[in-house]
PDB file of C-alpha atoms in Angstrom:
ATOM      1  CA  UNK A1170      -0.003   0.025   0.001  1.00 45.00           C
ATOM      2  CA  UNK A1171       3.057   2.290   0.200  1.00 45.00           C
ATOM      3  CA  UNK A1172       2.438   5.890  -1.111  1.00 46.00           C
ATOM      4  CA  UNK A1173      -0.958   4.935  -2.470  1.00 55.00           C
ATOM      5  CA  UNK A1174      -3.111   7.460  -0.582  1.00 57.00           C
ATOM      6  CA  UNK A1175      -5.813   5.007   0.277  1.00 60.00           C
ATOM      7  CA  UNK A1176      -7.416   7.502   2.583  1.00 60.00           C
ATOM      8  CA  UNK A1177     -10.208   6.822   5.068  1.00 64.00           C
ATOM      9  CA  UNK A1178     -12.166   4.342   2.942  1.00 70.00           C
ATOM     10  CA  UNK A1179      -9.051   2.409   2.063  1.00 71.00           C
ATOM     11  CA  UNK A1180      -7.842   2.077   5.681  1.00 70.00           C
ATOM     12  CA  UNK A1181     -11.452   1.206   6.708  1.00 71.00           C
ATOM     13  CA  UNK A1182     -11.440  -1.632   4.092  1.00 75.00           C
ATOM     14  CA  UNK A1183      -8.088  -2.857   5.236  1.00 73.00           C
ATOM     15  CA  UNK A1184      -9.260  -2.840   8.873  1.00 70.00           C
ATOM     16  CA  UNK A1185     -12.401  -4.797   7.935  1.00 73.00           C
ATOM     17  CA  UNK A1186     -10.354  -7.362   5.997  1.00 74.00           C
ATOM     18  CA  UNK A1187      -7.849  -7.785   8.906  1.00 72.00           C
ATOM     19  CA  UNK A1188     -10.750  -8.291  11.352  1.00 69.00           C
ATOM     20  CA  UNK A1189     -12.340 -10.836   9.077  1.00 73.00           C
ATOM     21  CA  UNK A1190      -9.208 -12.946   8.805  1.00 70.00           C
ATOM     22  CA  UNK A1191      -8.545 -15.606  11.498  1.00 70.00           C
ATOM     23  CA  UNK A1192      -5.986 -14.659  14.081  1.00 66.00           C
ATOM     24  CA  UNK A1193      -3.093 -14.805  14.343  1.00 65.00           C
ATOM     25  CA  UNK A1194      -2.501 -12.880  11.112  1.00 65.00           C
ATOM     26  CA  UNK A1195       0.426 -14.282   9.164  1.00 68.00           C
ATOM     27  CA  UNK A1196       1.812 -10.983   8.077  1.00 76.00           C
ATOM     28  CA  UNK A1197       5.563 -10.326   8.199  1.00 85.00           C
ATOM     29  CA  UNK A1198       5.300  -6.600   7.196  1.00 88.00           C
ATOM     30  CA  UNK A1199       2.650  -3.855   6.906  1.00 87.00           C
ATOM     31  CA  UNK A1200       3.658  -0.905   4.769  1.00 90.00           C
ATOM     32  CA  UNK A1201       1.288   2.142   4.930  1.00 90.00           C
ATOM     33  CA  UNK A1202       3.876   4.845   4.135  1.00 92.00           C
ATOM     34  CA  UNK A1203       2.214   7.963   2.746  1.00 91.00           C
ATOM     35  CA  UNK A1204      -1.243   6.372   2.597  1.00 87.00           C
ATOM     36  CA  UNK A1205      -3.198   9.236   4.140  1.00 87.00           C
ATOM     37  CA  UNK A1206      -3.518   7.836   7.629  1.00 90.00           C
ATOM     38  CA  UNK A1207      -5.278  10.096  10.090  1.00 92.00           C
ATOM     39  CA  UNK A1208      -6.133   9.971  13.794  1.00 93.00           C
ATOM     40  CA  UNK A1209      -9.596   8.709  12.876  1.00 88.00           C
ATOM     41  CA  UNK A1210      -8.764   5.816  10.730  1.00 88.00           C
ATOM     42  CA  UNK A1211      -5.754   4.920  12.915  1.00 90.00           C
ATOM     43  CA  UNK A1212      -8.262   4.004  15.568  1.00 89.00           C
ATOM     44  CA  UNK A1213      -9.850   1.460  13.138  1.00 84.00           C
ATOM     45  CA  UNK A1214      -6.467   0.094  12.184  1.00 86.00           C
ATOM     46  CA  UNK A1215      -5.395  -0.212  15.817  1.00 88.00           C
ATOM     47  CA  UNK A1216      -8.501  -2.181  16.657  1.00 83.00           C
ATOM     48  CA  UNK A1217      -7.737  -4.629  13.867  1.00 80.00           C
ATOM     49  CA  UNK A1218      -4.102  -4.920  14.873  1.00 80.00           C
ATOM     50  CA  UNK A1219      -4.990  -5.683  18.485  1.00 78.00           C
ATOM     51  CA  UNK A1220      -7.253  -8.530  17.316  1.00 71.00           C
ATOM     52  CA  UNK A1221      -4.760  -9.938  14.805  1.00 61.00           C
ATOM     53  CA  UNK A1222      -1.511  -9.544  16.715  1.00 63.00           C
ATOM     54  CA  UNK A1223      -2.557  -9.973  20.333  1.00 57.00           C
ATOM     55  CA  UNK A1224       0.071 -11.218  22.751  1.00 44.00           C
ATOM     56  CA  UNK A1225       1.780 -14.333  21.447  1.00 44.00           C
ATOM     57  CA  UNK A1226       0.047 -14.225  18.050  1.00 46.00           C
ATOM     58  CA  UNK A1227       1.784 -13.830  14.688  1.00 46.00           C
ATOM     59  CA  UNK A1228       5.337 -14.694  15.406  1.00 53.00           C
ATOM     60  CA  UNK A1229       6.092 -13.563  11.842  1.00 73.00           C
ATOM     61  CA  UNK A1230       5.225  -9.862  12.215  1.00 83.00           C
ATOM     62  CA  UNK A1231       8.536  -8.101  11.958  1.00 93.00           C
ATOM     63  CA  UNK A1232       8.017  -4.730  10.269  1.00 95.00           C
ATOM     64  CA  UNK A1233       5.582  -1.825  10.472  1.00 94.00           C
ATOM     65  CA  UNK A1234       5.884   1.232   8.189  1.00 95.00           C
ATOM     66  CA  UNK A1235       3.521   4.166   8.862  1.00 95.00           C
ATOM     67  CA  UNK A1236       5.878   7.005   7.973  1.00 96.00           C
ATOM     68  CA  UNK A1237       4.990  10.107   5.836  1.00 96.00           C
ATOM     69  CA  UNK A1238       1.499  10.253   7.410  1.00 95.00           C
ATOM     70  CA  UNK A1239       1.727  13.695   9.166  1.00 97.00           C
ATOM     71  CA  UNK A1240      -2.020  13.690   9.996  1.00 95.00           C
ATOM     72  CA  UNK A1241      -1.710  10.807  12.398  1.00 96.00           C
ATOM     73  CA  UNK A1242      -0.667  13.174  15.199  1.00 98.00           C
ATOM     74  CA  UNK A1243      -0.578  12.370  18.851  1.00 98.00           C
ATOM     75  CA  UNK A1244      -4.093  10.890  18.905  1.00 97.00           C
ATOM     76  CA  UNK A1245      -3.474   8.431  15.923  1.00 97.00           C
ATOM     77  CA  UNK A1246       0.027   7.428  17.176  1.00 98.00           C
ATOM     78  CA  UNK A1247      -1.280   6.825  20.710  1.00 97.00           C
ATOM     79  CA  UNK A1248      -3.914   4.495  19.356  1.00 95.00           C
ATOM     80  CA  UNK A1249      -1.322   2.575  17.283  1.00 95.00           C
ATOM     81  CA  UNK A1250       1.082   2.340  20.149  1.00 96.00           C
ATOM     82  CA  UNK A1251      -1.380   0.377  22.098  1.00 92.00           C
ATOM     83  CA  UNK A1252      -1.650  -2.189  19.246  1.00 91.00           C
ATOM     84  CA  UNK A1253       1.956  -2.760  18.297  1.00 92.00           C
ATOM     85  CA  UNK A1254       3.010  -6.403  17.924  1.00 89.00           C
ATOM     86  CA  UNK A1255       5.600  -7.407  20.443  1.00 90.00           C
ATOM     87  CA  UNK A1256       7.528  -9.326  17.674  1.00 91.00           C
ATOM     88  CA  UNK A1257       8.515  -6.130  15.723  1.00 94.00           C
ATOM     89  CA  UNK A1258      12.105  -5.699  14.608  1.00 96.00           C
ATOM     90  CA  UNK A1259      11.666  -2.464  12.596  1.00 98.00           C
ATOM     91  CA  UNK A1260       9.346   0.380  13.367  1.00 98.00           C
ATOM     92  CA  UNK A1261       9.017   3.444  11.061  1.00 98.00           C
ATOM     93  CA  UNK A1262       7.213   6.392  12.532  1.00 98.00           C
ATOM     94  CA  UNK A1263       8.912   9.229  10.607  1.00 98.00           C
ATOM     95  CA  UNK A1264       6.974  12.284   9.692  1.00 98.00           C
ATOM     96  CA  UNK A1265       3.785  11.259  11.566  1.00 98.00           C
ATOM     97  CA  UNK A1266       3.059  14.432  13.493  1.00 98.00           C
ATOM     98  CA  UNK A1267       4.437  12.954  16.627  1.00 98.00           C
ATOM     99  CA  UNK A1268       4.556  15.257  19.747  1.00 98.00           C
ATOM    100  CA  UNK A1269       5.408  14.706  23.333  1.00 98.00           C
ATOM    101  CA  UNK A1270       2.181  12.845  24.263  1.00 98.00           C
ATOM    102  CA  UNK A1271       2.552  10.223  21.527  1.00 98.00           C
ATOM    103  CA  UNK A1272       6.279   9.944  22.163  1.00 98.00           C
ATOM    104  CA  UNK A1273       5.691   9.141  25.769  1.00 98.00           C
ATOM    105  CA  UNK A1274       3.047   6.524  24.910  1.00 98.00           C
ATOM    106  CA  UNK A1275       5.293   4.951  22.265  1.00 98.00           C
ATOM    107  CA  UNK A1276       8.187   4.939  24.804  1.00 98.00           C
ATOM    108  CA  UNK A1277       5.986   3.081  27.225  1.00 98.00           C
ATOM    109  CA  UNK A1278       5.135   0.454  24.595  1.00 97.00           C
ATOM    110  CA  UNK A1279       8.688  -0.143  23.302  1.00 98.00           C
ATOM    111  CA  UNK A1280      10.028  -2.361  26.103  1.00 97.00           C
ATOM    112  CA  UNK A1281       7.416  -5.029  25.181  1.00 95.00           C
ATOM    113  CA  UNK A1282       9.329  -5.438  21.883  1.00 95.00           C
ATOM    114  CA  UNK A1283      12.626  -7.083  22.946  1.00 95.00           C
ATOM    115  CA  UNK A1284      13.640  -7.862  19.392  1.00 96.00           C
ATOM    116  CA  UNK A1285      13.306  -4.282  18.050  1.00 98.00           C
ATOM    117  CA  UNK A1286      16.413  -3.413  16.045  1.00 98.00           C
ATOM    118  CA  UNK A1287      15.567  -0.357  14.105  1.00 98.00           C
ATOM    119  CA  UNK A1288      13.423   2.683  15.191  1.00 98.00           C
ATOM    120  CA  UNK A1289      12.922   5.573  12.797  1.00 98.00           C
ATOM    121  CA  UNK A1290      11.397   8.811  14.262  1.00 98.00           C
ATOM    122  CA  UNK A1291      12.791  11.505  11.910  1.00 98.00           C
ATOM    123  CA  UNK A1292      10.924  14.566  10.758  1.00 98.00           C
ATOM    124  CA  UNK A1293       8.876  14.947  13.909  1.00 98.00           C
ATOM    125  CA  UNK A1294       9.789  18.491  15.060  1.00 98.00           C
ATOM    126  CA  UNK A1295       6.963  18.834  17.634  1.00 98.00           C
ATOM    127  CA  UNK A1296       8.852  16.576  20.089  1.00 98.00           C
ATOM    128  CA  UNK A1297      10.512  18.496  22.890  1.00 97.00           C
ATOM    129  CA  UNK A1298      12.778  17.656  25.799  1.00 97.00           C
ATOM    130  CA  UNK A1299       9.847  15.928  27.538  1.00 98.00           C
ATOM    131  CA  UNK A1300       9.368  13.462  24.645  1.00 98.00           C
ATOM    132  CA  UNK A1301      13.104  12.779  24.262  1.00 98.00           C
ATOM    133  CA  UNK A1302      13.465  12.120  27.913  1.00 98.00           C
ATOM    134  CA  UNK A1303      10.590   9.612  27.759  1.00 98.00           C
ATOM    135  CA  UNK A1304      12.356   7.833  24.858  1.00 98.00           C
ATOM    136  CA  UNK A1305      15.618   7.919  26.631  1.00 97.00           C
ATOM    137  CA  UNK A1306      14.089   6.113  29.602  1.00 97.00           C
ATOM    138  CA  UNK A1307      12.936   3.293  27.246  1.00 98.00           C
ATOM    139  CA  UNK A1308      16.282   2.773  25.457  1.00 97.00           C
ATOM    140  CA  UNK A1309      18.016   0.679  28.161  1.00 97.00           C
ATOM    141  CA  UNK A1310      15.099  -1.724  27.970  1.00 97.00           C
ATOM    142  CA  UNK A1311      15.611  -2.466  24.235  1.00 98.00           C
ATOM    143  CA  UNK A1312      18.434  -5.028  24.245  1.00 97.00           C
ATOM    144  CA  UNK A1313      18.592  -5.472  20.435  1.00 97.00           C
ATOM    145  CA  UNK A1314      18.127  -1.877  19.181  1.00 98.00           C
ATOM    146  CA  UNK A1315      20.947  -0.978  16.828  1.00 98.00           C
ATOM    147  CA  UNK A1316      19.707   1.998  14.832  1.00 98.00           C
ATOM    148  CA  UNK A1317      17.791   5.050  16.063  1.00 98.00           C
ATOM    149  CA  UNK A1318      16.813   7.724  13.530  1.00 98.00           C
ATOM    150  CA  UNK A1319      16.069  11.161  14.912  1.00 98.00           C
ATOM    151  CA  UNK A1320      17.150  13.398  12.062  1.00 97.00           C
ATOM    152  CA  UNK A1321      15.316  16.679  11.162  1.00 97.00           C
ATOM    153  CA  UNK A1322      13.405  16.608  14.399  1.00 97.00           C
ATOM    154  CA  UNK A1323      14.532  20.087  15.443  1.00 96.00           C
ATOM    155  CA  UNK A1324      16.152  18.517  18.537  1.00 97.00           C
ATOM    156  CA  UNK A1325      17.932  21.083  20.596  1.00 97.00           C
ATOM    157  CA  UNK A1326      20.453  21.027  23.457  1.00 98.00           C
ATOM    158  CA  UNK A1327      17.815  20.209  26.106  1.00 97.00           C
ATOM    159  CA  UNK A1328      16.470  17.294  23.986  1.00 97.00           C
ATOM    160  CA  UNK A1329      19.930  15.909  23.302  1.00 97.00           C
ATOM    161  CA  UNK A1330      20.925  16.019  26.967  1.00 97.00           C
ATOM    162  CA  UNK A1331      17.722  14.213  27.901  1.00 96.00           C
ATOM    163  CA  UNK A1332      18.181  11.554  25.287  1.00 96.00           C
ATOM    164  CA  UNK A1333      21.942  11.050  26.026  1.00 95.00           C
ATOM    165  CA  UNK A1334      21.254   9.481  29.464  1.00 90.00           C
ATOM    166  CA  UNK A1335      19.292   6.718  27.876  1.00 94.00           C
ATOM    167  CA  UNK A1336      21.660   6.277  24.973  1.00 94.00           C
ATOM    168  CA  UNK A1337      24.477   5.610  27.470  1.00 90.00           C
ATOM    169  CA  UNK A1338      22.670   2.533  28.702  1.00 92.00           C
ATOM    170  CA  UNK A1339      21.318   1.245  25.349  1.00 94.00           C
ATOM    171  CA  UNK A1340      23.259  -1.990  25.127  1.00 91.00           C
ATOM    172  CA  UNK A1341      23.307  -2.658  21.397  1.00 95.00           C
ATOM    173  CA  UNK A1342      22.902   0.799  19.825  1.00 96.00           C
ATOM    174  CA  UNK A1343      25.551   1.446  17.194  1.00 95.00           C
ATOM    175  CA  UNK A1344      24.050   4.249  15.089  1.00 96.00           C
ATOM    176  CA  UNK A1345      22.203   7.450  16.070  1.00 97.00           C
ATOM    177  CA  UNK A1346      21.129   9.824  13.274  1.00 98.00           C
ATOM    178  CA  UNK A1347      20.697  13.467  14.284  1.00 98.00           C
ATOM    179  CA  UNK A1348      21.232  15.264  10.974  1.00 97.00           C
ATOM    180  CA  UNK A1349      19.347  18.534  10.573  1.00 95.00           C
ATOM    181  CA  UNK A1350      18.940  19.016  14.318  1.00 95.00           C
ATOM    182  CA  UNK A1351      19.342  22.207  16.314  1.00 96.00           C
ATOM    183  CA  UNK A1352      21.869  20.685  18.771  1.00 97.00           C
ATOM    184  CA  UNK A1353      24.511  23.157  19.980  1.00 97.00           C
ATOM    185  CA  UNK A1354      27.677  22.775  21.961  1.00 97.00           C
ATOM    186  CA  UNK A1355      25.940  21.748  25.185  1.00 97.00           C
ATOM    187  CA  UNK A1356      24.082  18.846  23.616  1.00 97.00           C
ATOM    188  CA  UNK A1357      27.042  17.734  21.530  1.00 96.00           C
ATOM    189  CA  UNK A1358      29.182  17.624  24.589  1.00 96.00           C
ATOM    190  CA  UNK A1359      26.712  15.376  26.361  1.00 96.00           C
ATOM    191  CA  UNK A1360      26.585  13.015  23.348  1.00 96.00           C
ATOM    192  CA  UNK A1361      30.324  13.089  22.995  1.00 94.00           C
ATOM    193  CA  UNK A1362      30.665  11.939  26.563  1.00 94.00           C
ATOM    194  CA  UNK A1363      28.419   8.998  25.752  1.00 93.00           C
ATOM    195  CA  UNK A1364      30.528   8.102  22.705  1.00 89.00           C
ATOM    196  CA  UNK A1365      33.698   8.128  24.756  1.00 89.00           C
ATOM    197  CA  UNK A1366      32.096   5.983  27.491  1.00 86.00           C
ATOM    198  CA  UNK A1367      30.883   3.347  25.069  1.00 80.00           C
ATOM    199  CA  UNK A1368      34.110   1.346  25.147  1.00 72.00           C
ATOM    200  CA  UNK A1369      32.775  -2.188  24.540  1.00 72.00           C
ATOM    201  CA  UNK A1370      30.352  -1.214  21.727  1.00 77.00           C
ATOM    202  CA  UNK A1371      31.222   1.756  19.592  1.00 86.00           C
ATOM    203  CA  UNK A1372      28.403   4.233  18.877  1.00 92.00           C
ATOM    204  CA  UNK A1373      28.372   6.277  15.622  1.00 93.00           C
ATOM    205  CA  UNK A1374      26.492   9.602  15.958  1.00 95.00           C
ATOM    206  CA  UNK A1375      25.698  11.450  12.680  1.00 95.00           C
ATOM    207  CA  UNK A1376      24.959  15.156  12.745  1.00 93.00           C
TER     208      UNK A1376
END
């Protein structure tokens, strides 16, 4: 469905189909990038996902792409966060209108996904220090996370400092993308300290 602009009716149809199929759903990937997701139709999608991927269901569900849907906003993302399969390895939430409320909800859901390896959050400039702090608190609980994308999120010094504390304790993280941010000397010093302290597993930070 990527970049197909299915809109409300298309998402509604997808949700109905997903609910009609017997659980657990044998999907390995769902790609709804740029498909016109909104807060309203995200509620329908979340309901179907909860039914199809509940608890130990669908051991094959590894990837979820919902990026480039800026009308999702905090309400839509909060709904989706409550329905994320715990088997995910890649989660793409870039350019989804994410703010602090949604980031906090997503951060609360992440530790239930022990196999998550890639998290893409770029182009969400509404997230502030509060949201980055919530994400930072979740990072030490993600044992397999290797790549975190936060580029073009307008992250400033306060956000970088808040995130740095969690990055220090993220056991497997090897790449952090911060290109296009507003991080100044204070934030870069905090992140540089993290880099120096990561002796056993090198961390690459891209500005």
